[in-house]
PDB file of C-alpha atoms in Angstrom:
ATOM      1  CA  MET A   1      68.788  75.863  76.923  1.00 49.00           C
ATOM      2  CA  THR A   2      70.688  79.120  77.032  1.00 54.00           C
ATOM      3  CA  SER A   3      74.247  79.655  76.049  1.00 58.00           C
ATOM      4  CA  ALA A   4      76.434  81.597  78.403  1.00 70.00           C
ATOM      5  CA  THR A   5      78.449  84.358  76.831  1.00 80.00           C
ATOM      6  CA  LYS A   6      81.882  84.904  78.160  1.00 83.00           C
ATOM      7  CA  PRO A   7      82.485  88.518  79.194  1.00 80.00           C
ATOM      8  CA  ALA A   8      85.039  90.409  77.149  1.00 83.00           C
ATOM      9  CA  PRO A   9      88.422  90.719  78.855  1.00 86.00           C
ATOM     10  CA  PRO A  10      89.274  94.169  80.223  1.00 88.00           C
ATOM     11  CA  PRO A  11      91.035  96.426  77.711  1.00 92.00           C
ATOM     12  CA  VAL A  12      94.845  96.414  77.719  1.00 96.00           C
ATOM     13  CA  LEU A  13      97.008  99.342  76.644  1.00 98.00           C
ATOM     14  CA  ARG A  14     100.372  98.424  75.129  1.00 98.00           C
ATOM     15  CA  LEU A  15     102.870 101.024  73.986  1.00 98.00           C
ATOM     16  CA  MET A  16     106.432 100.782  72.728  1.00 98.00           C
ATOM     17  CA  ARG A  17     108.826 103.719  72.841  1.00 98.00           C
ATOM     18  CA  VAL A  18     112.516 104.332  72.314  1.00 98.00           C
ATOM     19  CA  PHE A  19     114.076 107.004  74.503  1.00 98.00           C
ATOM     20  CA  ASP A  20     117.281 108.758  73.506  1.00 97.00           C
ATOM     21  CA  ALA A  21     118.977 108.083  76.849  1.00 97.00           C
ATOM     22  CA  PRO A  22     120.871 105.241  78.512  1.00 97.00           C
ATOM     23  CA  ARG A  23     118.793 102.704  80.438  1.00 98.00           C
ATOM     24  CA  ASP A  24     120.369 103.616  83.779  1.00 97.00           C
ATOM     25  CA  LEU A  25     119.160 107.219  83.433  1.00 97.00           C
ATOM     26  CA  VAL A  26     115.687 106.090  82.318  1.00 98.00           C
ATOM     27  CA  TRP A  27     115.488 103.766  85.329  1.00 98.00           C
ATOM     28  CA  LEU A  28     116.528 106.518  87.732  1.00 98.00           C
ATOM     29  CA  ALA A  29     113.958 108.866  86.208  1.00 98.00           C
ATOM     30  CA  TRP A  30     111.190 106.317  86.836  1.00 98.00           C
ATOM     31  CA  THR A  31     112.294 105.426  90.357  1.00 98.00           C
ATOM     32  CA  ARG A  32     113.396 108.668  92.014  1.00 98.00           C
ATOM     33  CA  PRO A  33     110.480 110.907  92.994  1.00 98.00           C
ATOM     34  CA  GLU A  34     112.479 114.129  92.560  1.00 98.00           C
ATOM     35  CA  MET A  35     113.058 113.127  88.919  1.00 98.00           C
ATOM     36  CA  THR A  36     109.683 111.499  88.227  1.00 98.00           C
ATOM     37  CA  VAL A  37     107.747 114.605  89.247  1.00 98.00           C
ATOM     38  CA  ALA A  38     109.453 116.549  86.434  1.00 98.00           C
ATOM     39  CA  TRP A  39     107.912 114.482  83.603  1.00 98.00           C
ATOM     40  CA  LEU A  40     105.015 112.364  84.916  1.00 98.00           C
ATOM     41  CA  GLY A  41     101.520 113.181  83.726  1.00 98.00           C
ATOM     42  CA  PRO A  42     100.085 114.402  80.445  1.00 97.00           C
ATOM     43  CA  VAL A  43     100.689 117.993  79.392  1.00 97.00           C
ATOM     44  CA  GLU A  44      97.269 119.105  80.691  1.00 96.00           C
ATOM     45  CA  TRP A  45      97.767 117.269  84.018  1.00 97.00           C
ATOM     46  CA  PRO A  46     101.472 117.453  84.993  1.00 98.00           C
ATOM     47  CA  ALA A  47     102.566 115.883  88.260  1.00 98.00           C
ATOM     48  CA  VAL A  48     103.170 118.216  91.172  1.00 98.00           C
ATOM     49  CA  LYS A  49     104.002 115.595  93.800  1.00 98.00           C
ATOM     50  CA  VAL A  50     105.360 112.037  93.650  1.00 98.00           C
ATOM     51  CA  GLU A  51     106.015 109.690  96.571  1.00 98.00           C
ATOM     52  CA  GLN A  52     107.685 106.293  96.085  1.00 98.00           C
ATOM     53  CA  ASP A  53     108.618 103.520  98.490  1.00 98.00           C
ATOM     54  CA  LEU A  54     110.546 101.568  95.888  1.00 98.00           C
ATOM     55  CA  ARG A  55     110.430  97.972  97.098  1.00 98.00           C
ATOM     56  CA  VAL A  56     108.132  95.035  96.486  1.00 98.00           C
ATOM     57  CA  GLY A  57     105.028  95.820  98.546  1.00 98.00           C
ATOM     58  CA  GLY A  58     105.972  99.497  98.827  1.00 98.00           C
ATOM     59  CA  ALA A  59     103.449 102.177  97.922  1.00 98.00           C
ATOM     60  CA  TRP A  60     103.625 104.987  95.386  1.00 98.00           C
ATOM     61  CA  ARG A  61     101.394 108.040  94.977  1.00 98.00           C
ATOM     62  CA  ALA A  62     101.297 110.937  92.567  1.00 98.00           C
ATOM     63  CA  CYS A  63      99.266 114.116  92.397  1.00 98.00           C
ATOM     64  CA  LEU A  64      98.491 115.624  88.981  1.00 97.00           C
ATOM     65  CA  ARG A  65      97.278 119.222  88.751  1.00 97.00           C
ATOM     66  CA  SER A  66      95.540 121.026  85.920  1.00 96.00           C
ATOM     67  CA  PRO A  67      97.390 124.307  85.207  1.00 95.00           C
ATOM     68  CA  GLU A  68      94.145 125.574  83.693  1.00 95.00           C
ATOM     69  CA  ASP A  69      91.881 125.401  86.748  1.00 95.00           C
ATOM     70  CA  GLY A  70      93.992 123.979  89.594  1.00 96.00           C
ATOM     71  CA  ARG A  71      91.980 120.766  89.984  1.00 94.00           C
ATOM     72  CA  VAL A  72      94.001 117.803  91.237  1.00 95.00           C
ATOM     73  CA  LEU A  73      93.907 114.071  90.519  1.00 94.00           C
ATOM     74  CA  TRP A  74      95.574 111.570  92.833  1.00 96.00           C
ATOM     75  CA  GLN A  75      96.702 108.131  91.735  1.00 96.00           C
ATOM     76  CA  GLY A  76      98.639 105.420  93.504  1.00 97.00           C
ATOM     77  CA  GLY A  77      99.383 101.776  93.967  1.00 98.00           C
ATOM     78  CA  THR A  78     101.823  99.173  95.184  1.00 98.00           C
ATOM     79  CA  TYR A  79     105.028  97.872  93.660  1.00 98.00           C
ATOM     80  CA  ARG A  80     104.812  94.192  92.689  1.00 98.00           C
ATOM     81  CA  GLU A  81     108.226  93.766  91.003  1.00 98.00           C
ATOM     82  CA  VAL A  82     111.314  95.966  91.145  1.00 98.00           C
ATOM     83  CA  VAL A  83     114.194  94.597  89.074  1.00 98.00           C
ATOM     84  CA  ALA A  84     116.690  97.394  88.446  1.00 98.00           C
ATOM     85  CA  PRO A  85     117.249  98.599  85.767  1.00 98.00           C
ATOM     86  CA  GLU A  86     115.006  96.416  83.619  1.00 98.00           C
ATOM     87  CA  ARG A  87     111.558  95.730  85.069  1.00 98.00           C
ATOM     88  CA  LEU A  88     109.017  97.676  87.101  1.00 98.00           C
ATOM     89  CA  VAL A  89     105.538  96.286  87.847  1.00 98.00           C
ATOM     90  CA  TYR A  90     103.025  98.147  89.977  1.00 98.00           C
ATOM     91  CA  THR A  91      99.330  98.479  90.591  1.00 98.00           C
ATOM     92  CA  PHE A  92      97.646 101.710  89.517  1.00 97.00           C
ATOM     93  CA  LYS A  93      94.353 103.164  90.711  1.00 96.00           C
ATOM     94  CA  TRP A  94      92.811 106.629  90.679  1.00 93.00           C
ATOM     95  CA  ASP A  95      91.744 107.937  94.101  1.00 92.00           C
ATOM     96  CA  SER A  96      88.471 109.481  92.958  1.00 86.00           C
ATOM     97  CA  ASP A  97      85.739 108.757  90.425  1.00 79.00           C
ATOM     98  CA  ASP A  98      85.348 112.256  89.006  1.00 73.00           C
ATOM     99  CA  HIS A  99      87.418 112.141  85.832  1.00 66.00           C
ATOM    100  CA  GLU A 100      86.880 108.872  83.925  1.00 69.00           C
ATOM    101  CA  ASP A 101      83.960 106.512  83.815  1.00 72.00           C
ATOM    102  CA  GLY A 102      82.900 106.029  87.400  1.00 78.00           C
ATOM    103  CA  VAL A 103      84.354 104.085  90.292  1.00 86.00           C
ATOM    104  CA  PRO A 104      88.105 103.523  89.801  1.00 88.00           C
ATOM    105  CA  VAL A 105      89.438  99.969  89.493  1.00 90.00           C
ATOM    106  CA  ASP A 106      92.762  98.354  90.317  1.00 93.00           C
ATOM    107  CA  THR A 107      94.922  98.081  87.209  1.00 96.00           C
ATOM    108  CA  LEU A 108      98.450  96.826  86.595  1.00 98.00           C
ATOM    109  CA  VAL A 109     101.353  98.602  84.888  1.00 98.00           C
ATOM    110  CA  THR A 110     104.390  96.726  83.572  1.00 98.00           C
ATOM    111  CA  ALA A 111     107.370  98.684  82.254  1.00 98.00           C
ATOM    112  CA  LEU A 112     110.222  96.740  80.659  1.00 98.00           C
ATOM    113  CA  PHE A 113     113.397  98.684  79.886  1.00 98.00           C
ATOM    114  CA  ALA A 114     115.856  97.227  77.350  1.00 98.00           C
ATOM    115  CA  GLU A 115     119.237  98.768  76.662  1.00 98.00           C
ATOM    116  CA  LEU A 116     119.895  99.333  72.971  1.00 98.00           C
ATOM    117  CA  PRO A 117     123.424  99.197  71.479  1.00 94.00           C
ATOM    118  CA  ASP A 118     123.345 102.909  70.595  1.00 94.00           C
ATOM    119  CA  ASN A 119     122.927 104.043  74.224  1.00 94.00           C
ATOM    120  CA  ARG A 120     119.173 104.424  73.874  1.00 97.00           C
ATOM    121  CA  THR A 121     116.434 102.610  75.805  1.00 98.00           C
ATOM    122  CA  HIS A 122     113.474 100.644  74.483  1.00 98.00           C
ATOM    123  CA  LEU A 123     110.360 100.699  76.669  1.00 98.00           C
ATOM    124  CA  ASP A 124     107.748  97.940  76.392  1.00 98.00           C
ATOM    125  CA  PHE A 125     104.832  99.328  78.396  1.00 98.00           C
ATOM    126  CA  THR A 126     101.595  97.544  79.328  1.00 98.00           C
ATOM    127  CA  HIS A 127      98.661  98.878  81.358  1.00 98.00           C
ATOM    128  CA  GLU A 128      96.226  96.012  82.090  1.00 97.00           C
ATOM    129  CA  GLY A 129      92.791  95.785  83.652  1.00 94.00           C
ATOM    130  CA  LEU A 130      91.399  99.038  82.323  1.00 94.00           C
ATOM    131  CA  LYS A 131      87.708  99.393  82.946  1.00 90.00           C
ATOM    132  CA  SER A 132      86.344 100.277  79.537  1.00 90.00           C
ATOM    133  CA  ALA A 133      87.088 101.501  76.032  1.00 91.00           C
ATOM    134  CA  GLU A 134      86.734 105.059  77.407  1.00 90.00           C
ATOM    135  CA  SER A 135      89.360 104.325  80.055  1.00 92.00           C
ATOM    136  CA  LEU A 136      91.632 102.756  77.428  1.00 95.00           C
ATOM    137  CA  ALA A 137      91.368 105.883  75.255  1.00 95.00           C
ATOM    138  CA  GLY A 138      92.006 108.164  78.235  1.00 93.00           C
ATOM    139  CA  HIS A 139      95.055 106.217  79.370  1.00 95.00           C
ATOM    140  CA  ARG A 140      96.389 105.968  75.802  1.00 97.00           C
ATOM    141  CA  HIS A 141      96.277 109.764  75.593  1.00 97.00           C
ATOM    142  CA  GLY A 142      97.681 110.197  79.097  1.00 96.00           C
ATOM    143  CA  TRP A 143     100.617 107.837  78.730  1.00 98.00           C
ATOM    144  CA  THR A 144     101.448 108.990  75.191  1.00 98.00           C
ATOM    145  CA  SER A 145     101.533 112.605  76.353  1.00 98.00           C
ATOM    146  CA  THR A 146     103.522 111.591  79.443  1.00 98.00           C
ATOM    147  CA  PHE A 147     106.132 109.821  77.308  1.00 98.00           C
ATOM    148  CA  SER A 148     106.426 112.907  75.074  1.00 98.00           C
ATOM    149  CA  ARG A 149     107.060 114.987  78.209  1.00 98.00           C
ATOM    150  CA  PHE A 150     109.603 112.358  79.271  1.00 98.00           C
ATOM    151  CA  ASP A 151     111.393 112.708  75.887  1.00 97.00           C
ATOM    152  CA  ALA A 152     111.595 116.478  76.424  1.00 97.00           C
ATOM    153  CA  TRP A 153     112.864 116.044  79.994  1.00 98.00           C
ATOM    154  CA  LEU A 154     115.561 113.602  78.831  1.00 97.00           C
ATOM    155  CA  ALA A 155     116.656 116.039  76.090  1.00 96.00           C
ATOM    156  CA  GLN A 156     116.927 118.787  78.722  1.00 94.00           C
ATOM    157  CA  GLN A 157     119.113 116.521  80.883  1.00 91.00           C
ATOM    158  CA  GLU A 158     121.435 115.977  77.913  1.00 84.00           C
ATOM    159  CA  ARG A 159     121.669 119.751  77.261  1.00 87.00           C
ATOM    160  CA  ASN A 160     122.498 120.350  80.947  1.00 88.00           C
ATOM    161  CA  ARG A 161     125.413 117.847  80.947  1.00 80.00           C
TER     162      ARG A 161
END
């Protein structure tokens, strides 16, 4: 008699951040391509193009480009939930298999935005279905760097007011 071992569940990335900006601005920055392109992507792979059809079932795509060598990475997915200004759920998948650990897989991103009493916004961010520990580490770096770029972009918006 053999005992079946249950496969380990796919890794899940969960991050919490507080942004020094009102929730309405944070929501707009996540849902308007002309704003999203200014902060999306880690510092070594900033976005150069973002397309969004913001509705349940609508598609999104983003192109990240390395300033170092000009290589590009495309990612995209489909919106599953759009509840302004508090909840955004979408699938996420890389277009090519040349930067992580092989063939890309469908993953799921959930971003929950909570308004804080001091006009700041709390983000509860989950990226589920990652392929491996390597993918988890890569996405942890990517999203953490992206959120730091987002902090800087929000600070610039405040200075420009």
